[in-house]
CSV table of C-alpha atoms and ligand atoms in Angstrom, one decimal:
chain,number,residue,atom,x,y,z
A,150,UNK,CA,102.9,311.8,56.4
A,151,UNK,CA,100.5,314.6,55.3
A,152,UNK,CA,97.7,313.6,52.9
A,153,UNK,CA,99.5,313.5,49.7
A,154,UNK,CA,96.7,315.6,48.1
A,155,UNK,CA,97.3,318.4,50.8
A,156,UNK,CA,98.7,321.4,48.9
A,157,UNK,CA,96.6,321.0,46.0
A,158,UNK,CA,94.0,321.3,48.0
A,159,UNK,CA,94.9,324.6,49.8
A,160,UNK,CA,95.2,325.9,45.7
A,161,UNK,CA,91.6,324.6,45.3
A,162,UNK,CA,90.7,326.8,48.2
A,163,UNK,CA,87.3,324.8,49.1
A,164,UNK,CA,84.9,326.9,50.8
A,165,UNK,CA,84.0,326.9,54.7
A,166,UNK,CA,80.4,325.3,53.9
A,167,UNK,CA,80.2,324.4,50.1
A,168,UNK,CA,77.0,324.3,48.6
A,169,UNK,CA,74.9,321.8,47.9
A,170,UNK,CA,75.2,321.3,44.1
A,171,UNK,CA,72.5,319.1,42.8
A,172,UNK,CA,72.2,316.5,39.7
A,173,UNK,CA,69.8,315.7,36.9
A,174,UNK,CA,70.7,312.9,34.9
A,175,UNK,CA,69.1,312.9,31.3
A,176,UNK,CA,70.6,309.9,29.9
A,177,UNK,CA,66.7,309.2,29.5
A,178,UNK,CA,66.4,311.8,27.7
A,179,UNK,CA,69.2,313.6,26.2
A,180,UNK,CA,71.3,310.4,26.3
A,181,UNK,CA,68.7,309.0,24.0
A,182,UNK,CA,69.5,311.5,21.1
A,183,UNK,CA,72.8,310.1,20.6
A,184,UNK,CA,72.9,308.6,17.7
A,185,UNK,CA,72.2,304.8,17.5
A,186,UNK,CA,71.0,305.1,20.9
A,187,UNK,CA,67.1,303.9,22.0
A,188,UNK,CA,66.7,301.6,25.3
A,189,UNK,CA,63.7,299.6,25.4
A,190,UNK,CA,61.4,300.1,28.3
A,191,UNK,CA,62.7,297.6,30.8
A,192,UNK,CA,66.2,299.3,30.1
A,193,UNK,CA,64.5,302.3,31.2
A,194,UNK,CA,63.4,301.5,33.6
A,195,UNK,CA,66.5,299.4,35.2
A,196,UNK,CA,68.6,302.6,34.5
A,197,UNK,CA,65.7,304.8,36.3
A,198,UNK,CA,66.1,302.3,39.2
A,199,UNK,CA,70.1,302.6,38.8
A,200,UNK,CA,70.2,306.1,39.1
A,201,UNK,CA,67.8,305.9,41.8
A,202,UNK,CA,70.1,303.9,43.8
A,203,UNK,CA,73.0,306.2,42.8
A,204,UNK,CA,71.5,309.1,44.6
A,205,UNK,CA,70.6,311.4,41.6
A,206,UNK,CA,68.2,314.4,42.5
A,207,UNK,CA,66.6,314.6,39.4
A,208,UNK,CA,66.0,311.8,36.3
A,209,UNK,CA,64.7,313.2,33.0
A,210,UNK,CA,62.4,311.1,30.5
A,211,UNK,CA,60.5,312.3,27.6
A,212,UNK,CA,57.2,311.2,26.8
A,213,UNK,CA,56.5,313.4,23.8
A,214,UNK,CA,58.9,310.9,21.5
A,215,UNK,CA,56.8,307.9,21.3
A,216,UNK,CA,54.0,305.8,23.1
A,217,UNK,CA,56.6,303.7,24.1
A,218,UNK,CA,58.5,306.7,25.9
A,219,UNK,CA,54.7,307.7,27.1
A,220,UNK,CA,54.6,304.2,28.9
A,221,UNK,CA,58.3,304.2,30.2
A,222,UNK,CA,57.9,307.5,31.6
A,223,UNK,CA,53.8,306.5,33.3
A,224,UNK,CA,55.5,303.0,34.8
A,225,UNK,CA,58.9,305.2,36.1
A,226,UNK,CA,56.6,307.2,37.9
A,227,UNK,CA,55.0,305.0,39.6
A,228,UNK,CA,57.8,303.3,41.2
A,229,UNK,CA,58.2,306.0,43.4
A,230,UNK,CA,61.7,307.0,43.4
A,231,UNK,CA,63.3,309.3,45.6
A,232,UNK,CA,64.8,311.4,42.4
A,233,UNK,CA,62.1,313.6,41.0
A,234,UNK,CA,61.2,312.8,37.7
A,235,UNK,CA,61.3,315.3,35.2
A,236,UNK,CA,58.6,314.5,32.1
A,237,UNK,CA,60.2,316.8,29.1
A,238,UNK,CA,58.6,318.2,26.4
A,239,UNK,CA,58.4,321.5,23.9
A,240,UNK,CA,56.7,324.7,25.5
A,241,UNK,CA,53.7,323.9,23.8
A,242,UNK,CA,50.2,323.1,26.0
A,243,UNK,CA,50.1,320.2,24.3
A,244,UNK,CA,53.4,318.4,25.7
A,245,UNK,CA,52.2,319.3,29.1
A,246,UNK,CA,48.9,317.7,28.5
A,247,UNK,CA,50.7,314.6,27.9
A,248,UNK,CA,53.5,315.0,30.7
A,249,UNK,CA,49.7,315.4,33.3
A,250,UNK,CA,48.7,312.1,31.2
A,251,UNK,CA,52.1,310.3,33.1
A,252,UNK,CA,50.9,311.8,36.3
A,253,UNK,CA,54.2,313.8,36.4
A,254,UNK,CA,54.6,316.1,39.5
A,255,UNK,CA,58.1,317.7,37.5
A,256,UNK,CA,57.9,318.3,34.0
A,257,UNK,CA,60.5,320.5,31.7
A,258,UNK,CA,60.0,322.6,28.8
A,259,UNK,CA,62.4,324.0,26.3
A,260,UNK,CA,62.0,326.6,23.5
A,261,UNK,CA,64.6,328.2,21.7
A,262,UNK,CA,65.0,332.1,22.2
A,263,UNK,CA,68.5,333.0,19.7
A,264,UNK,CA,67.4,334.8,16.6
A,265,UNK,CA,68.5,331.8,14.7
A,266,UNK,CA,66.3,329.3,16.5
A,267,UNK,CA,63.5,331.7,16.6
A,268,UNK,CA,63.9,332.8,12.6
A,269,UNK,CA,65.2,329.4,11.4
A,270,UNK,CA,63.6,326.7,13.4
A,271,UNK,CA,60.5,327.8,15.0
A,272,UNK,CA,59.8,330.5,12.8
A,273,UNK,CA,58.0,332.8,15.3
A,274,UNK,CA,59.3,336.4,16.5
A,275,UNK,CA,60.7,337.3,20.3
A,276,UNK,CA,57.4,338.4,20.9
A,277,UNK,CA,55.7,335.2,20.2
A,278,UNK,CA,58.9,333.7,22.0
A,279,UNK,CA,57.9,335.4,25.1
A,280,UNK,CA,54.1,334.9,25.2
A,281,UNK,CA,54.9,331.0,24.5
A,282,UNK,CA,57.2,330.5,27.7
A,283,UNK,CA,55.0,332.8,29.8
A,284,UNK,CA,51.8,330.7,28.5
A,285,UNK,CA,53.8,327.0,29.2
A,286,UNK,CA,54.3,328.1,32.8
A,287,UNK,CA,51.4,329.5,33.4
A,288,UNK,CA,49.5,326.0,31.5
A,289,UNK,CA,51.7,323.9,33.8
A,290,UNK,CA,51.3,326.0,37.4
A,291,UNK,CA,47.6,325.9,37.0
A,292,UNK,CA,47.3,322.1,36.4
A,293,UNK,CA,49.6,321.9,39.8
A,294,UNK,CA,52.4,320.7,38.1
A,295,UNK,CA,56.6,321.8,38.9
A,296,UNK,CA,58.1,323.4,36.0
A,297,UNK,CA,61.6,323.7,34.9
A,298,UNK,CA,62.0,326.3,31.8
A,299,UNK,CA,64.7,325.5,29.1
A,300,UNK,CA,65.7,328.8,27.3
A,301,UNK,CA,67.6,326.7,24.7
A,302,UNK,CA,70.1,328.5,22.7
A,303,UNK,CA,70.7,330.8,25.7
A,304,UNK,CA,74.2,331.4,25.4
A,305,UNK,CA,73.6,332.6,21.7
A,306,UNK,CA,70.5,334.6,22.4
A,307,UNK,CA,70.5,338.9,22.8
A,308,UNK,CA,70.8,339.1,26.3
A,309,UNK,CA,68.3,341.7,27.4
A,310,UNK,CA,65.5,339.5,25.0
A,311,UNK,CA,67.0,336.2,27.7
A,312,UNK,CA,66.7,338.4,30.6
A,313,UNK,CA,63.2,339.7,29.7
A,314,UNK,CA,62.2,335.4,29.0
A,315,UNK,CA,63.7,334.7,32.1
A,316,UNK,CA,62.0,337.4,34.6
A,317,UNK,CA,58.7,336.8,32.7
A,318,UNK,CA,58.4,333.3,33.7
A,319,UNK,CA,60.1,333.5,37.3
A,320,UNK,CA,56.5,335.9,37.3
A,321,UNK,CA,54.6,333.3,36.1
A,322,UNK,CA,55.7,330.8,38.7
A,323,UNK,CA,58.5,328.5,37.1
A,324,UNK,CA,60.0,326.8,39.2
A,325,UNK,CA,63.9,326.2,37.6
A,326,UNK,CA,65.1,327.7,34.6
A,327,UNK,CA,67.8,325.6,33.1
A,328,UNK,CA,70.4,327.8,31.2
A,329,UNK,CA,71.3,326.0,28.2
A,330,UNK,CA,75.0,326.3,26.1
A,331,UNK,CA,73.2,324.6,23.7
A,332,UNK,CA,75.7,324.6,21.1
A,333,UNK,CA,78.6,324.2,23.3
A,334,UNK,CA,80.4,327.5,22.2
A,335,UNK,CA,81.1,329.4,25.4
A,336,UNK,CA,84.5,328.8,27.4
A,337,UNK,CA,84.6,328.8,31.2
A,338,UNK,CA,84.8,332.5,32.0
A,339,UNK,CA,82.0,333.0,28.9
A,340,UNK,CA,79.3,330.5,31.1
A,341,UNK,CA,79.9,332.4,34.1
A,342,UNK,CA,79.2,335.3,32.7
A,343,UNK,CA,76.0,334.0,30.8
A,344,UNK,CA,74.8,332.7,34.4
A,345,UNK,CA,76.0,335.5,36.5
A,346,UNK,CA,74.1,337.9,34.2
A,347,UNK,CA,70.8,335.7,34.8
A,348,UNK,CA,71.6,335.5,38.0
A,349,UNK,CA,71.5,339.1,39.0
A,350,UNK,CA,68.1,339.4,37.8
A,351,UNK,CA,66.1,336.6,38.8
A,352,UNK,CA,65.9,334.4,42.5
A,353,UNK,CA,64.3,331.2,40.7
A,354,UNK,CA,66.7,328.1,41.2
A,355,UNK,CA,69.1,327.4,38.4
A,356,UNK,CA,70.2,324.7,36.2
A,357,UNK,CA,73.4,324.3,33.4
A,358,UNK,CA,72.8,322.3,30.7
A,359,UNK,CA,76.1,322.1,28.5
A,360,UNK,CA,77.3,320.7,25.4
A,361,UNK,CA,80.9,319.6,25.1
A,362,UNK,CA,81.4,320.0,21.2
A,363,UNK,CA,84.8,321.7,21.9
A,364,UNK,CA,85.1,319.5,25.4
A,365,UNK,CA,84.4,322.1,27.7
A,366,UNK,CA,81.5,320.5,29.1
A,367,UNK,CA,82.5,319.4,32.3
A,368,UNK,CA,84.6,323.2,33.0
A,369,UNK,CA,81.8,324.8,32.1
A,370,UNK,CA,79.1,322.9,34.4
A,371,UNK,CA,81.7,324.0,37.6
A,372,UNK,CA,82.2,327.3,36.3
A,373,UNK,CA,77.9,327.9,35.9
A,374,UNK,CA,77.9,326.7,39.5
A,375,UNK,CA,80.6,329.6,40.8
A,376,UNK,CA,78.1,331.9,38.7
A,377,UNK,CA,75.1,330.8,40.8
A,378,UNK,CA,73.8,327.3,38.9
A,379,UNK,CA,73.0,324.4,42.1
A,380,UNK,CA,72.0,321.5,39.4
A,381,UNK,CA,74.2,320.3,36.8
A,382,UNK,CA,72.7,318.1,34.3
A,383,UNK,CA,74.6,314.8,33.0
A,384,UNK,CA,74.5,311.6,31.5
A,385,UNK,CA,75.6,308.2,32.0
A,386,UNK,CA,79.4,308.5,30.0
A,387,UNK,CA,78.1,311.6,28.6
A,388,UNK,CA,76.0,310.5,25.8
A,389,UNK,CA,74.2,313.1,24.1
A,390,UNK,CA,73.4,314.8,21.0
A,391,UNK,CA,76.6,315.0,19.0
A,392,UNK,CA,79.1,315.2,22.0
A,393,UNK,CA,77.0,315.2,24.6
A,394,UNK,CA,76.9,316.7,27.9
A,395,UNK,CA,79.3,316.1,31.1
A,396,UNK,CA,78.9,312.8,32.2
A,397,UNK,CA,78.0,311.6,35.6
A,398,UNK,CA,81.2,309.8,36.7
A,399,UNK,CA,82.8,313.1,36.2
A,400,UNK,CA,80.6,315.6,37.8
A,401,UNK,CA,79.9,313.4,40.4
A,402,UNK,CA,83.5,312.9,41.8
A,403,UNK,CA,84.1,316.3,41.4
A,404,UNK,CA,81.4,317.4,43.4
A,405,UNK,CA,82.4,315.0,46.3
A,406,UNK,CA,86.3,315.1,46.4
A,407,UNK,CA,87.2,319.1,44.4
A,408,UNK,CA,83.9,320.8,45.3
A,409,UNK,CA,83.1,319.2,48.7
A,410,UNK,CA,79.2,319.3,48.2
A,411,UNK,CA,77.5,317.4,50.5
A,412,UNK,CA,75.8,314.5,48.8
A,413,UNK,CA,74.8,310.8,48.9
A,414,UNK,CA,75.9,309.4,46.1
A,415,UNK,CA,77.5,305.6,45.8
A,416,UNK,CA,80.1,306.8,43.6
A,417,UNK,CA,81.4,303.1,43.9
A,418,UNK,CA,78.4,302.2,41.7
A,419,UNK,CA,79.6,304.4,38.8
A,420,UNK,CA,81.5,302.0,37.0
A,421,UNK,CA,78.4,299.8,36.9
A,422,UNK,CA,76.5,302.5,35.8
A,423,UNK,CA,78.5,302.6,32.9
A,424,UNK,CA,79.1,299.2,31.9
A,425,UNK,CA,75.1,299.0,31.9
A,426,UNK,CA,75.0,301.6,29.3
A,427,UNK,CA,77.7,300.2,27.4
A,428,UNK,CA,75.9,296.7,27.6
A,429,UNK,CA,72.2,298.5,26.4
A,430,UNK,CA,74.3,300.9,23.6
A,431,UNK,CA,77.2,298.5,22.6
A,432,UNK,CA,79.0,302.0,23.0
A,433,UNK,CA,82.5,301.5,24.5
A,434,UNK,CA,83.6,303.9,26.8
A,435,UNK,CA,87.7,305.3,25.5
A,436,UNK,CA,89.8,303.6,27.4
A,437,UNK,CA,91.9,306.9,29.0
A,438,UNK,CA,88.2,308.0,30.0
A,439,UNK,CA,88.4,309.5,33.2
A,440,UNK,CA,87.1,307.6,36.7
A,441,UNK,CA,85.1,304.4,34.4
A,442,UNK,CA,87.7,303.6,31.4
A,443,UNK,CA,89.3,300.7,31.4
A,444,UNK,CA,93.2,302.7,31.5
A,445,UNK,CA,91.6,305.0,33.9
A,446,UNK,CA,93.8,302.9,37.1
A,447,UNK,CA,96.7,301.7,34.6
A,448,UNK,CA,100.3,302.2,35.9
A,449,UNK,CA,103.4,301.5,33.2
A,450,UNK,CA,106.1,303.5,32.9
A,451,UNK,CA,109.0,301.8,35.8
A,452,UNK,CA,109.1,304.4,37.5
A,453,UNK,CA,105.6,304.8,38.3
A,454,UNK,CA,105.5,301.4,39.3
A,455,UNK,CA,107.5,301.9,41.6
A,456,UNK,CA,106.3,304.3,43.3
A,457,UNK,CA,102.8,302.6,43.1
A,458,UNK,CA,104.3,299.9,44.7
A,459,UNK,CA,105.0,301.5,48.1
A,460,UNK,CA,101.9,304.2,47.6
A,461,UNK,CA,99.3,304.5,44.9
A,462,UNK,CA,98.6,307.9,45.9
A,463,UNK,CA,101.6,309.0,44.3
A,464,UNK,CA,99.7,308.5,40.9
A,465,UNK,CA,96.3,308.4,41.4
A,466,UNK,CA,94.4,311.4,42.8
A,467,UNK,CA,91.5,309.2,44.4
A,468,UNK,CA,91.6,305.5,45.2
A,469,UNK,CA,90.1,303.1,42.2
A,470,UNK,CA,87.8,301.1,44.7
A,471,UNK,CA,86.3,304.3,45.5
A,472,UNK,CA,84.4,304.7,42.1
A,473,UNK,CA,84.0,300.9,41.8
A,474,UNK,CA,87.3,300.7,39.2
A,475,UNK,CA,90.8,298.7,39.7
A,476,UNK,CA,94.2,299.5,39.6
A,477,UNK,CA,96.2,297.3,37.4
A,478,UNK,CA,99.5,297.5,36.2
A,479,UNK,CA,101.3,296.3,33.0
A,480,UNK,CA,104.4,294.9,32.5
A,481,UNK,CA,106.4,295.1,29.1
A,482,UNK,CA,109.0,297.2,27.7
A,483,UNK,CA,109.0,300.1,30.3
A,484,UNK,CA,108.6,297.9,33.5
A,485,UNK,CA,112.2,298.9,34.2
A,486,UNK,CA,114.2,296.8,37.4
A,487,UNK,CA,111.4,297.7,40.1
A,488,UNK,CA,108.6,295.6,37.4
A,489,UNK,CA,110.5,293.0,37.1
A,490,UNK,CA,111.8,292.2,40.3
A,491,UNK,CA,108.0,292.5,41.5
A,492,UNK,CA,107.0,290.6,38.8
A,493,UNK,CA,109.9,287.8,39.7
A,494,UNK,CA,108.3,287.7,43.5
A,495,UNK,CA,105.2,286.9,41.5
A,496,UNK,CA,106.3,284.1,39.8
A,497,UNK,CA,107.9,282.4,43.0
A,498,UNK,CA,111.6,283.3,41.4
A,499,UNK,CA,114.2,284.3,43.7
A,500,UNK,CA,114.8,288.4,42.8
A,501,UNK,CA,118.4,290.1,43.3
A,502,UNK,CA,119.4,293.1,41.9
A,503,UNK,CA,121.7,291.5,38.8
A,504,UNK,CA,118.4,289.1,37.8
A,505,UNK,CA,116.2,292.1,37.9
A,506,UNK,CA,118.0,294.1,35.6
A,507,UNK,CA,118.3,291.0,33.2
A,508,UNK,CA,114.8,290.6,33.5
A,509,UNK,CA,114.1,294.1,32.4
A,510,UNK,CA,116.7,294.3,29.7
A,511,UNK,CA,114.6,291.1,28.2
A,512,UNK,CA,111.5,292.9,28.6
A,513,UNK,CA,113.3,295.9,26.6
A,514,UNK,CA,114.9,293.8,24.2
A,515,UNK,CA,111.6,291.5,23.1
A,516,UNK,CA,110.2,294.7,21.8
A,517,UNK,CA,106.5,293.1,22.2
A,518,UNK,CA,105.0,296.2,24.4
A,519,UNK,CA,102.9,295.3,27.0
A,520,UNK,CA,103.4,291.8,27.8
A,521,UNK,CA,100.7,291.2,30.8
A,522,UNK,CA,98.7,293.3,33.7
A,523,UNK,CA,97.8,292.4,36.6
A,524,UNK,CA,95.2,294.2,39.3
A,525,UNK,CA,97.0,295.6,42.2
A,526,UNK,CA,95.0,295.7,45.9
A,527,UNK,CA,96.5,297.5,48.6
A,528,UNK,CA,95.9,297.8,52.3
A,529,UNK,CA,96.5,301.8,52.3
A,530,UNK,CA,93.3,301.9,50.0
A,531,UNK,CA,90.7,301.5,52.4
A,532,UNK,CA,92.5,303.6,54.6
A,533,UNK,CA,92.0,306.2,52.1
A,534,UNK,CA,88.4,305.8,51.5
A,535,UNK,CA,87.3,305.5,55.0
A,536,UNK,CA,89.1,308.9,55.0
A,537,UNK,CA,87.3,310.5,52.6
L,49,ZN,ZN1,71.2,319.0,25.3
């Protein structure tokens, strides 16, 4: 049989060579500003480590929040990770001083360039705008440091001021500029555009940071990356301010199995990943949450068992052991005669087609939902995987 997968993927029409698309994870960072959130530095730490492990290009920290943060960000450093580490701060000479205090080769600073960041927050005009970003890179590049810029707000700012920011500090050396949807506003054609126009006018590598307040993160991460993006910033179950951002599990799988991009990551770590955050944040995941909930590999309905039964693959687009989740399945009401005669075999009882159908008409009539589950291993499974 043809891989059951095949004609949806001739509609995602991967490319010959797919691009490398590269990931930041801020859950440092970013993922501290969700509310209730703040790790302790040995948390930091292990999740640095985690990430690490993961394969992650790039890890963000800030150091400008605290001492504490200060010494998280100092002793992440000097584990010597393979991910860079990315010490973020305000574009102010200041936050740089303390990002060289960490010994930070990377470091990242944001300033917001809309009118209504520039009149309302930071009070300064587009002129002042542009000689602060211009004077950040220039502060950073002579103390030998790599610099990502952050035009915050950058979906919401005039474009021709953005363009100006953006092809002033590709002269002044930076060496990313991360193109923010800060307020999580644009749809998927709307970030393409907001890249492609940066795009046209600078070479410096790019990065999408996206907020999902109307849950377009994750569309609008792959659609900055069609516009010209290669990094795609995340977070551990896509904690964040507000809404947060797209969250690792997500982008992650997508790169490997819809976008093909060539990468190392131990996707079956992810549900680890997330269960240490829940652990530190006491912040449950949903349970439909894609790849890492807990109903992410849950099969009910009868007829869906019994299809999973013969083949999982004819309800699950990617096998659970892949991403380090299980496939369960419940039995209750909607088990249907396939359930309950597999659930009969369980239970040692002799199955026949009349005892079946009793067996699910009790299920139906005890009205009591979901009765039990039970995880479901397969031998096709690894056959998949080692496919991959
Ligand atoms: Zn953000």
């Amino acid at each position: 049989m043809k891989d059951p997968n095949h004609y949806a993927n001739i509609y995602n029409a991967y490319e010959k060579n797919p691009k490398k698309i590269r990931v930041l994870d801020s859950t440092l960072r970013e993922g501290e500003q969700h509310p209730g959130v703040s790790f302790t530095n040995k948390q930091r730490i292990q999740i640095a480590w985690m990430l690490d492990y993961f394969g992650v290009d790039q890890i963000e920290i800030s150091p400008i929040v605290s001492k504490d943060h200060q010494e998280a960000t100092k002793t992440i450093i000097k584990q010597g990770l393979t991910a860079d580490i990315v010490s973020h701060g305000r574009a102010l000479k200041g936050d740089i001083d303390i990002s060289l205090s960490c010994d930070a080769k990377w470091c990242a600073a944001y300033l917001g360039i809309s009118d209504i960041h520039l009149k309302e927050k930071l009070r300064i005009s587009r002129e002042e705008a542009l000689e602060r970003a211009v004077g950040t890179v220039e502060y950073a590049k002579s103390h030998g440091l790599k610099i990502r810029f952050t035009v915050e707000d950058g979906s919401r700012a005039e474009p021709e001021f953005l363009l100006e920011v953006c092809k002033a500090i590709e002269d002044a050396g930076v060496d990313r500029i991360s193109l923010p949807d800060t307020v999580g506003i644009l749809r998927p054609i709307g970030m393409y555009n907001f890249v492609k126009k940066v795009r046209e006018v600078v070479d410096v590598p790019l990065d999408a940071h996206v907020h999902n307040d109307i849950g377009f993160a994750v569309a609008n991460a792959f659609s900055a990356c069609e516009a010209g993006v290669d990094q795609i910033h995340t977070t551990i179950d896509g904690i964040g301010e507000r809404t947060g951002i797209p969250p690792l599990a997500e982008v992650a799988v997508a790169l490997t199995y819809l976008y093909k991009s060539p990468n190392d990551f131990r996707l079956d770590m992810l549900l680890d990943l997330s269960k240490l955050i829940e652990d530190y944040t006491k912040i449950v995941p949903y349970d439909s949450k894609p790849i890492v909930g807990s109903s992410a590999y849950k099969h009910k309905a009868g007829t869906h068992l019994a299809a999973i039964l013969k083949n999982p693959a004819a309800y699950e687009p990617i096998p659970p052991r892949a991403v380090g989740n299980r496939r369960r399945i419940v039995f209750g009401e909607l088990a249907g005669k396939t359930g309950a005669a597999y659930l009969m075999s369980l239970l040692g009882l002799k199955k026949d087609e009349a005892g079946a159908k009793a067996v699910a008409a009790g299920l139906k009539n005890l009205r009591m939902g979901d009765l039990i589950e039970i995880p479901l291993e397969d031998r096709l499974e690894k056959k998949i995987i080692n496919d991959k």
